[in-house]
Short mmCIF file of C-alpha atoms in Angstrom, two decimals:
data_model
loop_
_atom_site.label_atom_id
_atom_site.label_comp_id
_atom_site.label_asym_id
_atom_site.label_seq_id
_atom_site.Cartn_x
_atom_site.Cartn_y
_atom_site.Cartn_z
CA UNK A 8 22.67 50.50 129.26
CA UNK A 9 22.20 51.80 132.76
CA UNK A 10 21.32 55.20 131.25
CA UNK A 11 18.19 53.67 129.70
CA UNK A 12 17.03 52.23 133.04
CA UNK A 13 17.87 55.36 134.98
CA UNK A 14 16.09 57.72 132.60
CA UNK A 15 13.07 55.86 131.24
CA UNK A 16 11.03 59.06 130.96
CA UNK A 17 13.59 60.74 128.69
CA UNK A 18 14.00 57.62 126.57
CA UNK A 19 10.24 57.16 126.21
CA UNK A 20 9.71 60.79 125.27
CA UNK A 21 12.43 60.68 122.61
CA UNK A 22 11.28 57.26 121.40
CA UNK A 23 7.75 58.57 120.98
CA UNK A 24 9.01 61.58 119.02
CA UNK A 25 11.02 59.26 116.82
CA UNK A 26 8.03 56.98 116.16
CA UNK A 27 5.85 59.96 115.24
CA UNK A 28 8.51 61.21 112.82
CA UNK A 29 9.02 57.86 111.09
CA UNK A 30 5.38 56.71 110.98
CA UNK A 31 4.12 60.18 110.10
CA UNK A 32 6.55 60.42 107.21
CA UNK A 33 5.68 56.87 106.09
CA UNK A 34 1.94 57.57 106.01
CA UNK A 35 2.32 60.85 104.16
CA UNK A 36 4.73 59.22 101.72
CA UNK A 37 2.32 56.34 101.08
CA UNK A 38 -0.62 58.66 100.47
CA UNK A 39 1.48 60.47 97.86
CA UNK A 40 3.10 57.39 96.32
CA UNK A 41 -0.11 55.42 95.59
CA UNK A 42 -1.78 58.00 93.32
CA UNK A 43 1.59 58.99 91.83
CA UNK A 44 2.47 55.39 90.99
CA UNK A 45 -1.06 54.72 89.71
CA UNK A 46 -0.89 57.76 87.45
CA UNK A 47 2.51 57.12 85.88
CA UNK A 48 2.04 53.34 85.63
CA UNK A 49 1.87 52.25 81.99
CA UNK A 50 3.29 55.55 80.75
CA UNK A 51 6.78 54.42 79.82
CA UNK A 52 8.49 57.78 79.36
CA UNK A 53 6.88 59.46 82.34
CA UNK A 54 7.79 56.51 84.57
CA UNK A 55 11.43 56.71 83.51
CA UNK A 56 11.55 60.45 84.19
CA UNK A 57 9.80 60.32 87.57
CA UNK A 58 11.77 57.32 88.84
CA UNK A 59 14.96 59.02 87.62
CA UNK A 60 14.21 62.17 89.60
CA UNK A 61 13.20 60.23 92.73
CA UNK A 62 16.28 58.04 92.44
CA UNK A 63 18.52 61.09 92.18
CA UNK A 64 16.91 62.67 95.24
CA UNK A 65 17.55 59.46 97.14
CA UNK A 66 21.29 59.81 96.56
CA UNK A 67 21.50 63.23 98.22
CA UNK A 68 23.00 62.81 101.71
CA UNK A 69 20.34 63.34 104.37
CA UNK A 70 22.18 66.20 106.06
CA UNK A 71 22.50 68.08 102.76
CA UNK A 72 18.87 67.51 101.80
CA UNK A 73 17.65 68.82 105.14
CA UNK A 74 19.88 71.90 104.89
CA UNK A 75 18.49 72.52 101.42
CA UNK A 76 14.94 72.29 102.75
CA UNK A 77 15.70 74.49 105.74
CA UNK A 78 14.98 77.85 104.07
CA UNK A 79 11.59 76.59 102.88
CA UNK A 80 10.26 74.82 105.97
CA UNK A 81 12.28 76.29 108.82
CA UNK A 82 14.22 74.80 111.67
CA UNK A 83 11.60 72.30 112.88
CA UNK A 84 10.17 68.82 112.44
CA UNK A 85 8.47 69.75 109.14
CA UNK A 86 11.83 69.95 107.34
CA UNK A 87 12.76 66.52 108.65
CA UNK A 88 9.41 64.96 107.74
CA UNK A 89 9.56 66.39 104.22
CA UNK A 90 13.06 64.97 103.78
CA UNK A 91 11.90 61.56 105.00
CA UNK A 92 8.88 61.64 102.66
CA UNK A 93 11.20 62.39 99.73
CA UNK A 94 13.48 59.47 100.62
CA UNK A 95 10.53 57.07 100.87
CA UNK A 96 9.07 58.04 97.49
CA UNK A 97 11.48 56.12 95.28
CA UNK A 98 10.94 52.92 97.26
CA UNK A 99 7.15 53.23 97.45
CA UNK A 100 6.46 54.47 93.92
CA UNK A 101 8.66 51.75 92.47
CA UNK A 102 6.78 49.10 94.42
CA UNK A 103 3.36 50.48 93.46
CA UNK A 104 4.36 50.29 89.80
CA UNK A 105 5.87 46.82 90.18
CA UNK A 106 2.66 45.67 91.88
CA UNK A 107 0.42 47.06 89.16
CA UNK A 108 2.65 45.59 86.44
CA UNK A 109 2.42 42.17 88.04
CA UNK A 110 -1.37 42.02 87.73
CA UNK A 111 -2.27 39.69 84.87
CA UNK A 112 -3.74 41.71 81.99
CA UNK A 113 -6.70 39.32 81.76
CA UNK A 114 -7.77 40.30 85.26
CA UNK A 115 -8.03 43.97 84.39
CA UNK A 116 -9.68 43.17 81.07
CA UNK A 117 -12.32 41.14 82.86
CA UNK A 118 -12.89 43.89 85.42
CA UNK A 119 -13.30 46.46 82.68
CA UNK A 120 -15.43 44.20 80.50
CA UNK A 121 -17.81 43.50 83.38
CA UNK A 122 -18.56 47.19 83.71
CA UNK A 123 -16.45 48.32 86.63
CA UNK A 124 -15.61 52.02 86.69
CA UNK A 125 -11.95 53.00 86.98
CA UNK A 126 -12.42 53.80 90.65
CA UNK A 127 -14.10 50.43 91.29
CA UNK A 128 -11.30 48.66 89.42
CA UNK A 129 -8.73 50.38 91.62
CA UNK A 130 -10.44 49.93 94.98
CA UNK A 131 -11.77 46.40 94.46
CA UNK A 132 -9.09 44.84 92.28
CA UNK A 133 -5.81 46.73 91.94
CA UNK A 134 -5.32 47.98 95.49
CA UNK A 135 -5.90 44.61 97.19
CA UNK A 136 -3.67 42.88 94.64
CA UNK A 137 -0.73 45.27 95.08
CA UNK A 138 -1.06 45.33 98.86
CA UNK A 139 1.63 42.73 99.66
CA UNK A 140 4.17 44.51 97.40
CA UNK A 141 3.14 47.90 98.74
CA UNK A 142 3.61 46.76 102.33
CA UNK A 143 7.01 45.33 101.47
CA UNK A 144 7.91 48.83 100.25
CA UNK A 145 6.48 50.41 103.38
CA UNK A 146 8.61 48.09 105.50
CA UNK A 147 11.80 49.14 103.80
CA UNK A 148 10.68 52.79 103.87
CA UNK A 149 10.00 52.86 107.59
CA UNK A 150 13.38 51.33 108.35
CA UNK A 151 15.10 53.92 106.17
CA UNK A 152 13.00 56.68 107.76
CA UNK A 153 13.86 55.46 111.27
CA UNK A 154 17.56 55.61 110.49
CA UNK A 155 17.53 58.99 108.78
CA UNK A 156 15.22 60.56 111.37
CA UNK A 157 18.16 60.36 113.77
CA UNK A 158 19.74 63.30 111.93
CA UNK A 159 16.52 65.21 112.59
CA UNK A 160 17.66 66.04 116.09
CA UNK A 161 20.04 68.60 114.59
CA UNK A 162 17.09 70.38 113.02
CA UNK A 163 14.95 70.65 116.12
CA UNK A 164 12.77 67.62 115.34
CA UNK A 165 13.69 65.79 118.54
CA UNK A 166 13.75 62.00 118.52
CA UNK A 167 16.41 59.56 119.60
CA UNK A 168 19.07 61.43 117.60
CA UNK A 169 19.05 63.97 120.44
CA UNK A 170 20.76 61.41 122.67
CA UNK A 171 23.43 60.74 120.08
CA UNK A 172 24.28 64.37 119.44
CA UNK A 173 24.22 65.24 123.16
CA UNK A 174 26.42 62.26 123.89
CA UNK A 175 28.94 63.32 121.25
CA UNK A 176 29.16 66.94 122.46
CA UNK A 177 29.30 65.93 126.14
CA UNK A 178 31.58 62.96 125.63
CA UNK A 179 28.91 60.71 127.20
CA UNK A 180 29.29 57.25 125.70
CA UNK A 181 26.40 55.87 127.73
CA UNK A 182 24.04 58.32 125.97
CA UNK A 183 25.42 57.44 122.54
CA UNK A 184 25.08 53.73 123.16
CA UNK A 185 21.57 54.03 124.64
CA UNK A 186 20.45 56.14 121.69
CA UNK A 187 21.83 53.86 119.01
CA UNK A 188 20.52 50.77 120.76
CA UNK A 189 17.01 52.15 121.01
CA UNK A 190 16.97 53.30 117.38
CA UNK A 191 18.14 49.89 116.22
CA UNK A 192 15.52 48.18 118.32
CA UNK A 193 12.82 50.43 116.93
CA UNK A 194 13.88 49.64 113.36
CA UNK A 195 13.81 45.92 114.11
CA UNK A 196 10.33 46.13 115.64
CA UNK A 197 8.99 48.09 112.66
CA UNK A 198 10.52 45.60 110.29
CA UNK A 199 9.13 42.55 112.07
CA UNK A 200 5.62 43.89 112.46
CA UNK A 201 5.30 44.87 108.81
CA UNK A 202 6.81 41.57 107.80
CA UNK A 203 4.10 39.86 109.81
CA UNK A 204 1.44 41.96 108.07
CA UNK A 205 2.94 41.15 104.69
CA UNK A 206 2.70 37.42 105.37
CA UNK A 207 -0.85 37.68 106.68
CA UNK A 208 -1.91 39.34 103.45
CA UNK A 209 -0.24 36.71 101.29
CA UNK A 210 -3.54 35.08 100.32
CA UNK A 211 -3.58 32.41 97.62
CA UNK A 212 -2.85 34.10 94.33
CA UNK A 213 -3.02 32.21 91.05
CA UNK B 9 -33.83 38.53 73.76
CA UNK B 10 -30.90 40.15 72.12
CA UNK B 11 -30.00 40.53 68.46
CA UNK B 12 -26.70 41.92 67.24
CA UNK B 13 -25.99 43.57 63.93
CA UNK B 14 -22.58 44.62 62.62
CA UNK B 15 -22.94 47.25 59.89
CA UNK B 16 -19.89 47.87 57.68
CA UNK B 17 -17.63 47.75 60.70
CA UNK B 18 -14.03 48.75 60.10
CA UNK B 19 -11.36 48.65 62.77
CA UNK B 20 -7.86 49.90 62.13
CA UNK B 21 -5.06 49.88 64.64
CA UNK B 22 -2.32 52.44 64.29
CA UNK B 23 0.87 50.99 62.87
CA UNK B 24 -0.86 48.07 61.15
CA UNK B 25 -0.76 47.67 57.39
CA UNK B 26 -4.25 46.26 56.87
CA UNK B 27 -7.36 46.87 58.96
CA UNK B 28 -8.01 44.35 61.72
CA UNK B 29 -11.60 44.23 60.51
CA UNK B 30 -12.66 45.28 57.04
CA UNK B 31 -16.29 46.23 56.37
CA UNK B 32 -17.87 43.49 58.43
CA UNK B 33 -21.60 42.92 57.99
CA UNK B 34 -23.11 40.29 60.26
CA UNK B 35 -26.54 39.69 61.70
CA UNK B 36 -27.11 37.51 64.73
CA UNK B 37 -30.58 36.39 65.75
CA UNK B 38 -31.68 36.28 69.33
CA UNK B 39 -30.83 33.07 71.18
CA UNK B 40 -28.26 31.91 68.64
CA UNK B 41 -24.88 30.42 69.38
CA UNK B 42 -22.49 32.08 66.95
CA UNK B 43 -18.87 30.98 66.69
CA UNK B 44 -16.28 33.34 65.23
CA UNK B 45 -13.64 31.08 63.70
CA UNK B 46 -10.32 31.81 62.09
CA UNK B 47 -6.54 31.69 62.45
CA UNK B 48 -4.84 34.06 64.88
CA UNK B 49 -4.75 37.64 63.69
CA UNK B 50 -7.97 37.25 61.68
CA UNK B 51 -9.84 39.80 63.78
CA UNK B 52 -12.20 37.50 65.70
CA UNK B 53 -11.21 38.74 69.16
CA UNK B 54 -11.32 42.35 67.98
CA UNK B 55 -14.87 41.74 66.81
CA UNK B 56 -16.00 40.58 70.22
CA UNK B 57 -14.26 43.45 71.99
CA UNK B 58 -16.10 45.92 69.80
CA UNK B 59 -19.40 44.67 71.16
CA UNK B 60 -18.59 45.53 74.78
CA UNK B 61 -16.62 48.55 73.62
CA UNK B 62 -13.22 47.51 74.90
CA UNK B 63 -12.35 48.63 71.36
CA UNK B 64 -14.00 51.42 69.38
CA UNK B 65 -14.51 50.94 65.63
CA UNK B 66 -12.84 53.18 63.07
CA UNK B 67 -16.13 53.34 61.17
CA UNK B 68 -19.41 51.47 60.93
CA UNK B 69 -22.04 50.73 63.52
CA UNK B 70 -23.02 47.94 65.88
CA UNK B 71 -26.65 47.51 66.91
CA UNK B 72 -27.96 45.52 69.85
CA UNK B 73 -31.72 44.99 69.61
CA UNK B 74 -31.75 47.50 66.74
CA UNK B 75 -30.19 50.22 68.88
CA UNK B 76 -26.76 51.57 68.15
CA UNK B 77 -24.40 50.96 71.07
CA UNK B 78 -22.75 54.31 70.34
CA UNK B 79 -25.78 56.53 70.56
CA UNK B 80 -26.35 57.73 74.06
CA UNK B 81 -25.75 54.34 75.65
CA UNK B 82 -23.48 54.52 78.69
CA UNK B 83 -20.46 52.19 78.29
CA UNK B 84 -20.51 51.02 81.90
CA UNK B 85 -24.21 50.24 81.70
CA UNK B 86 -23.75 48.41 78.38
CA UNK B 87 -20.98 46.21 79.79
CA UNK B 88 -22.97 45.23 82.86
CA UNK B 89 -25.68 43.89 80.58
CA UNK B 90 -23.25 41.74 78.60
CA UNK B 91 -21.66 38.59 80.01
CA UNK B 92 -17.93 38.29 79.32
CA UNK B 93 -15.69 35.22 79.55
CA UNK B 94 -12.01 35.32 78.59
CA UNK B 95 -9.34 32.71 78.07
CA UNK B 96 -7.16 33.14 81.16
CA UNK B 97 -10.45 33.13 83.13
CA UNK B 98 -9.77 36.64 84.46
CA UNK B 99 -10.99 35.47 87.85
CA UNK B 100 -9.94 37.80 90.65
CA UNK B 101 -7.34 35.83 92.64
CA UNK B 102 -7.99 37.66 95.92
CA UNK B 103 -11.69 36.89 95.89
CA UNK B 104 -13.55 33.67 96.63
CA UNK B 105 -15.73 31.99 94.02
CA UNK B 106 -18.78 33.56 95.62
CA UNK B 107 -17.23 37.04 95.58
CA UNK B 108 -16.16 36.63 91.97
CA UNK B 109 -19.64 35.62 90.84
CA UNK B 110 -21.23 38.40 92.88
CA UNK B 111 -19.34 41.18 91.08
CA UNK B 112 -21.98 42.17 88.54
CA UNK B 113 -24.96 41.68 90.90
CA UNK B 114 -23.15 43.93 93.39
CA UNK B 115 -22.43 46.50 90.71
CA UNK B 116 -26.14 46.42 89.88
CA UNK B 117 -26.90 46.76 93.60
CA UNK B 118 -28.98 43.61 93.98
CA UNK B 119 -30.17 42.87 97.52
CA UNK B 120 -27.73 40.59 99.32
CA UNK B 121 -30.21 37.70 99.65
CA UNK B 122 -30.95 37.65 95.94
CA UNK B 123 -27.24 37.65 95.07
CA UNK B 124 -26.57 34.77 97.47
CA UNK B 125 -29.34 32.69 95.96
CA UNK B 126 -28.10 33.53 92.48
CA UNK B 127 -24.55 32.38 93.30
CA UNK B 128 -25.78 28.98 94.49
CA UNK B 129 -28.10 28.62 91.52
CA UNK B 130 -25.27 29.39 89.10
CA UNK B 131 -22.80 27.05 90.79
CA UNK B 132 -25.37 24.27 90.48
CA UNK B 133 -25.85 25.19 86.85
CA UNK B 134 -22.15 24.80 86.05
CA UNK B 135 -21.96 21.57 88.08
CA UNK B 136 -19.87 22.85 90.99
CA UNK B 137 -21.58 21.97 94.29
CA UNK B 138 -22.02 25.34 96.08
CA UNK B 139 -21.20 24.06 99.57
CA UNK B 140 -17.89 22.78 98.29
CA UNK B 141 -16.83 25.61 95.99
CA UNK B 142 -18.47 28.81 97.24
CA UNK B 143 -15.61 29.77 99.57
CA UNK B 144 -12.67 28.58 97.49
CA UNK B 145 -10.11 30.84 95.91
CA UNK B 146 -9.37 30.46 92.19
CA UNK B 147 -5.90 29.08 92.94
CA UNK B 148 -7.54 26.21 94.83
CA UNK B 149 -9.28 24.89 91.74
CA UNK B 150 -8.30 23.18 88.47
CA UNK B 151 -8.29 25.10 85.20
CA UNK B 152 -11.56 23.50 84.12
CA UNK B 153 -13.26 24.36 87.41
CA UNK B 154 -11.97 27.92 87.19
CA UNK B 155 -13.48 28.35 83.76
CA UNK B 156 -16.80 26.97 85.01
CA UNK B 157 -16.71 29.77 87.56
CA UNK B 158 -15.82 32.15 84.73
CA UNK B 159 -18.97 31.08 82.87
CA UNK B 160 -21.08 31.34 86.03
CA UNK B 161 -19.73 34.83 86.65
CA UNK B 162 -20.65 35.90 83.11
CA UNK B 163 -24.20 34.64 83.64
CA UNK B 164 -24.60 36.27 87.05
CA UNK B 165 -26.41 39.43 85.99
CA UNK B 166 -28.69 37.34 83.75
CA UNK B 167 -27.50 39.04 80.54
CA UNK B 168 -29.21 38.23 77.23
CA UNK B 169 -25.92 38.46 75.42
CA UNK B 170 -22.68 36.66 76.30
CA UNK B 171 -19.26 37.16 74.76
CA UNK B 172 -16.76 34.31 75.10
CA UNK B 173 -13.20 34.92 73.94
CA UNK B 174 -11.48 31.54 73.52
CA UNK B 175 -12.80 30.47 76.91
CA UNK B 176 -11.55 26.88 76.66
CA UNK B 177 -8.34 27.63 74.78
CA UNK B 178 -5.96 26.97 77.65
CA UNK B 179 -7.66 23.80 78.86
CA UNK B 180 -6.68 20.19 78.17
CA UNK B 181 -8.60 18.28 75.50
CA UNK B 182 -10.63 16.00 77.75
CA UNK B 183 -11.74 18.76 80.10
CA UNK B 184 -12.49 20.95 77.11
CA UNK B 185 -14.92 18.40 75.67
CA UNK B 186 -16.52 18.24 79.09
CA UNK B 187 -16.93 22.00 79.25
CA UNK B 188 -18.32 22.10 75.72
CA UNK B 189 -20.95 19.51 76.67
CA UNK B 190 -21.93 21.53 79.73
CA UNK B 191 -22.13 24.71 77.71
CA UNK B 192 -24.37 23.08 75.08
CA UNK B 193 -26.71 21.79 77.77
CA UNK B 194 -26.74 25.17 79.48
CA UNK B 195 -27.46 27.00 76.24
CA UNK B 196 -30.33 24.64 75.40
CA UNK B 197 -31.92 25.75 78.66
CA UNK B 198 -31.07 29.44 78.67
CA UNK B 199 -31.18 30.39 74.97
CA UNK B 200 -28.80 33.31 75.31
CA UNK B 201 -27.29 35.06 72.34
CA UNK B 202 -23.66 33.94 72.39
CA UNK B 203 -20.65 35.20 70.46
CA UNK B 204 -17.92 32.60 70.94
CA UNK B 205 -14.38 33.06 69.62
CA UNK B 206 -12.17 30.08 68.83
CA UNK B 207 -9.46 28.93 66.45
CA UNK B 208 -10.40 25.30 67.10
CA UNK B 209 -12.45 24.00 64.15
CA UNK B 210 -13.81 20.98 66.01
CA UNK B 211 -15.00 23.19 68.83
CA UNK B 212 -16.71 25.52 66.36
CA UNK B 213 -18.47 22.71 64.51
CA UNK B 214 -19.62 21.18 67.77
CA UNK B 215 -21.03 24.24 69.44
CA UNK B 216 -22.25 26.60 66.77
CA UNK B 217 -25.70 27.26 65.43
CA UNK B 218 -23.86 29.36 62.89
CA UNK B 219 -20.17 29.88 62.20
CA UNK B 220 -18.62 33.11 60.95
CA UNK B 221 -15.25 32.43 59.34
CA UNK B 222 -12.80 35.32 59.34
CA UNK B 223 -9.56 35.72 57.48
CA UNK B 224 -7.28 38.75 57.64
CA UNK B 225 -10.09 41.01 58.73
CA UNK B 226 -12.63 39.79 56.19
CA UNK B 227 -15.74 37.74 56.77
CA UNK B 228 -15.32 34.87 54.30
CA UNK B 229 -18.33 32.73 55.15
CA UNK B 230 -21.28 32.76 57.52
CA UNK B 231 -23.45 29.70 57.79
CA UNK B 232 -24.46 26.61 59.74
CA UNK B 233 -21.76 24.01 60.42
CA UNK B 234 -23.37 21.77 57.82
CA UNK B 235 -23.34 24.50 55.17
CA UNK B 236 -19.73 25.31 55.93
CA UNK B 237 -18.70 21.67 55.65
CA UNK B 238 -20.69 20.82 52.56
CA UNK B 239 -20.58 24.12 50.68
CA UNK B 240 -17.35 25.88 51.60
CA UNK B 241 -17.09 29.26 49.85
CA UNK B 242 -13.46 28.92 48.86
CA UNK B 243 -10.28 26.93 49.27
CA UNK B 244 -9.39 28.67 52.53
CA UNK B 245 -12.63 27.59 54.22
CA UNK B 246 -12.43 24.14 52.69
CA UNK B 247 -8.92 23.60 54.03
CA UNK B 248 -9.69 25.19 57.39
CA UNK B 249 -12.61 22.88 58.17
CA UNK B 250 -11.20 19.87 56.36
CA UNK B 251 -14.20 19.67 54.05
CA UNK B 252 -12.74 16.90 51.91
CA UNK B 253 -12.42 14.45 54.80
CA UNK B 254 -15.83 12.81 54.97
CA UNK B 255 -15.20 10.73 58.08
CA UNK B 256 -14.07 13.84 59.91
CA UNK B 257 -17.20 15.67 58.77
CA UNK B 258 -19.38 12.89 60.11
CA UNK B 259 -17.64 13.28 63.41
CA UNK B 260 -18.47 16.98 63.56
CA UNK B 261 -22.15 17.05 62.66
CA UNK B 262 -24.68 16.57 65.44
CA UNK B 263 -27.54 14.21 64.58
CA UNK B 264 -30.19 16.69 65.66
CA UNK B 265 -29.06 19.15 63.03
CA UNK B 266 -29.86 16.79 60.13
CA UNK B 267 -32.50 14.40 61.51
CA UNK B 268 -35.89 14.06 59.90
CA UNK B 269 -38.74 15.26 62.07
CA UNK B 270 -40.66 12.53 63.79
CA UNK B 271 -43.49 10.91 61.91
CA UNK B 272 -46.19 9.48 64.15
CA UNK B 273 -46.04 5.78 64.57
CA UNK B 274 -42.39 5.39 63.70
CA UNK B 275 -41.15 2.45 65.71
CA UNK B 276 -38.70 3.34 68.45
CA UNK B 277 -36.02 0.69 68.19
CA UNK B 278 -32.45 1.80 68.51
CA UNK B 279 -32.10 5.30 70.03
CA UNK B 280 -29.35 7.90 69.83
CA UNK B 281 -28.83 11.08 71.89
CA UNK B 282 -29.33 14.38 70.04
CA UNK B 283 -25.78 15.66 70.63
CA UNK B 284 -24.08 12.56 69.21
CA UNK B 285 -22.26 12.89 65.91
CA UNK B 286 -23.27 11.32 62.60
CA UNK B 287 -20.18 9.17 62.91
CA UNK B 288 -21.59 7.57 66.05
CA UNK B 289 -24.96 7.27 64.31
CA UNK B 290 -23.39 5.46 61.36
CA UNK B 291 -21.52 3.14 63.65
CA UNK B 292 -24.70 2.40 65.62
CA UNK B 293 -26.62 1.68 62.42
CA UNK B 294 -23.99 -0.77 61.25
CA UNK B 295 -23.65 -2.47 64.64
CA UNK B 296 -27.38 -2.79 65.33
CA UNK B 297 -28.15 -3.91 61.78
CA UNK B 298 -31.08 -1.48 61.76
CA UNK B 299 -31.87 0.95 58.98
CA UNK B 300 -33.23 3.65 61.30
CA UNK B 301 -32.27 5.29 64.58
CA UNK B 302 -34.59 7.37 66.79
CA UNK B 303 -33.06 10.60 68.04
CA UNK B 304 -33.97 11.31 71.66
CA UNK B 305 -33.38 14.12 74.18
CA UNK B 306 -31.98 13.72 77.67
CA UNK B 307 -35.44 12.68 78.91
CA UNK B 308 -35.51 9.85 76.32
CA UNK B 309 -38.28 11.65 74.44
CA UNK B 310 -38.10 10.92 70.68
CA UNK B 311 -37.30 13.98 68.54
CA UNK B 312 -36.71 12.60 65.05
CA UNK B 313 -35.08 9.87 63.01
CA UNK B 314 -31.77 9.20 61.31
CA UNK B 315 -31.26 6.84 58.34
CA UNK B 316 -28.42 5.85 56.01
CA UNK B 317 -29.91 8.11 53.35
CA UNK B 318 -29.90 11.16 55.62
CA UNK B 319 -26.28 10.54 56.53
CA UNK B 320 -25.27 10.09 52.90
CA UNK B 321 -27.04 13.28 51.86
CA UNK B 322 -25.54 15.28 54.70
CA UNK B 323 -21.97 14.98 53.54
CA UNK B 324 -19.82 15.67 50.52
#
């Protein structure tokens, strides 16, 4: 613990790097998952195939996935972010589809029958209605990303993992404990804040 | 004004043995309340969804105001000009009543002030005080209230033509009667062309200017409620509307549809409201020991007369 108080500048710098990694990956993943989920929603076969692929990718150990990506993206934060984005996809795409499926067919029929274009239907009706489910997925994703980003330190992405790996090689338990504690705290804060957002958005729904 | 004409319309769905609609010919005059009646699977909902092009026909043509809806008319534009009410209300749960009703005006880019005024006007029209209901969410209202909003929303863009697909199907009997009354009053004022789908015979007889009876994709009869009751085309229609039950028939025919026009100087004694059934009229005649009732509108203005003879000639 004393390491945290004695080296606040190091901790803050690594914490910031870690936040950028996790949030950056989350945002990129969400921007990909929404159109992907929207497109494959309602197409039974395609959904099975895409979710199958994403699910398989999710089972690859993080270290292995990053090593596989290394030749393509190099030894830097990009490799780590790409890996995180891939891990988040299965969670986010599945939730986008679940959200769209949960919308009562009558609602979409009314929207269409009233003369809304597809874009208007999505922006005005579907997106707001799937928001709570989407945010639930984002919450889980960011926690997963926070945990896995720790490995990123080995690939030159920085972040709180640096403390862990340094601690292990130097035999410094104080560094290991400070690193793990801060990562855990970060995950908890992410989780709580998105949970709060999720509840705020839980407007009355028939 | 808005007339609709179905010309030899055929609709087949893949994987179905018989067509959902088989060479339908139907003409609807402007301002008429048309009920499409039949058991489930008869094609009545399909027919309505062809008009706003949620379905496309296999062959045939549909004309609105003598113009084909398939020739150069933009689908989005067509739909915005047609009011649409569906059974599960289709209200958007994340929007307030005001936002729901404002959808079509906003799509048509009305100025904000005009839309606001329109919302209040419509809420008044469907008997929901605006100050109380404007900001509510659908989940904060009863089923009947929700469907009133559904009707208001369909009227928002002031369409000449309104499609209603079993709008009161999921609503309890008492509230349904209430909504039917409101709709009749509203229609008397607005004179829209309405296509109304139901499988409820009583509802059809009560509301319709004309009823189109469908069976397995075929149009079996098209006529006024009185014609359907007194001259059913075949056994199916006869059974469907219960044409052999005279008391039931009396209960379904509105006095204004059979009354004799007013002759000057006829004494106004016992009065009866225009929407009452012949059954009520008969009961009033017996109770009051009169031989004539004067039919009046909501302003107590006499419209015509009803006698025993008229009632007797109306049925069987």
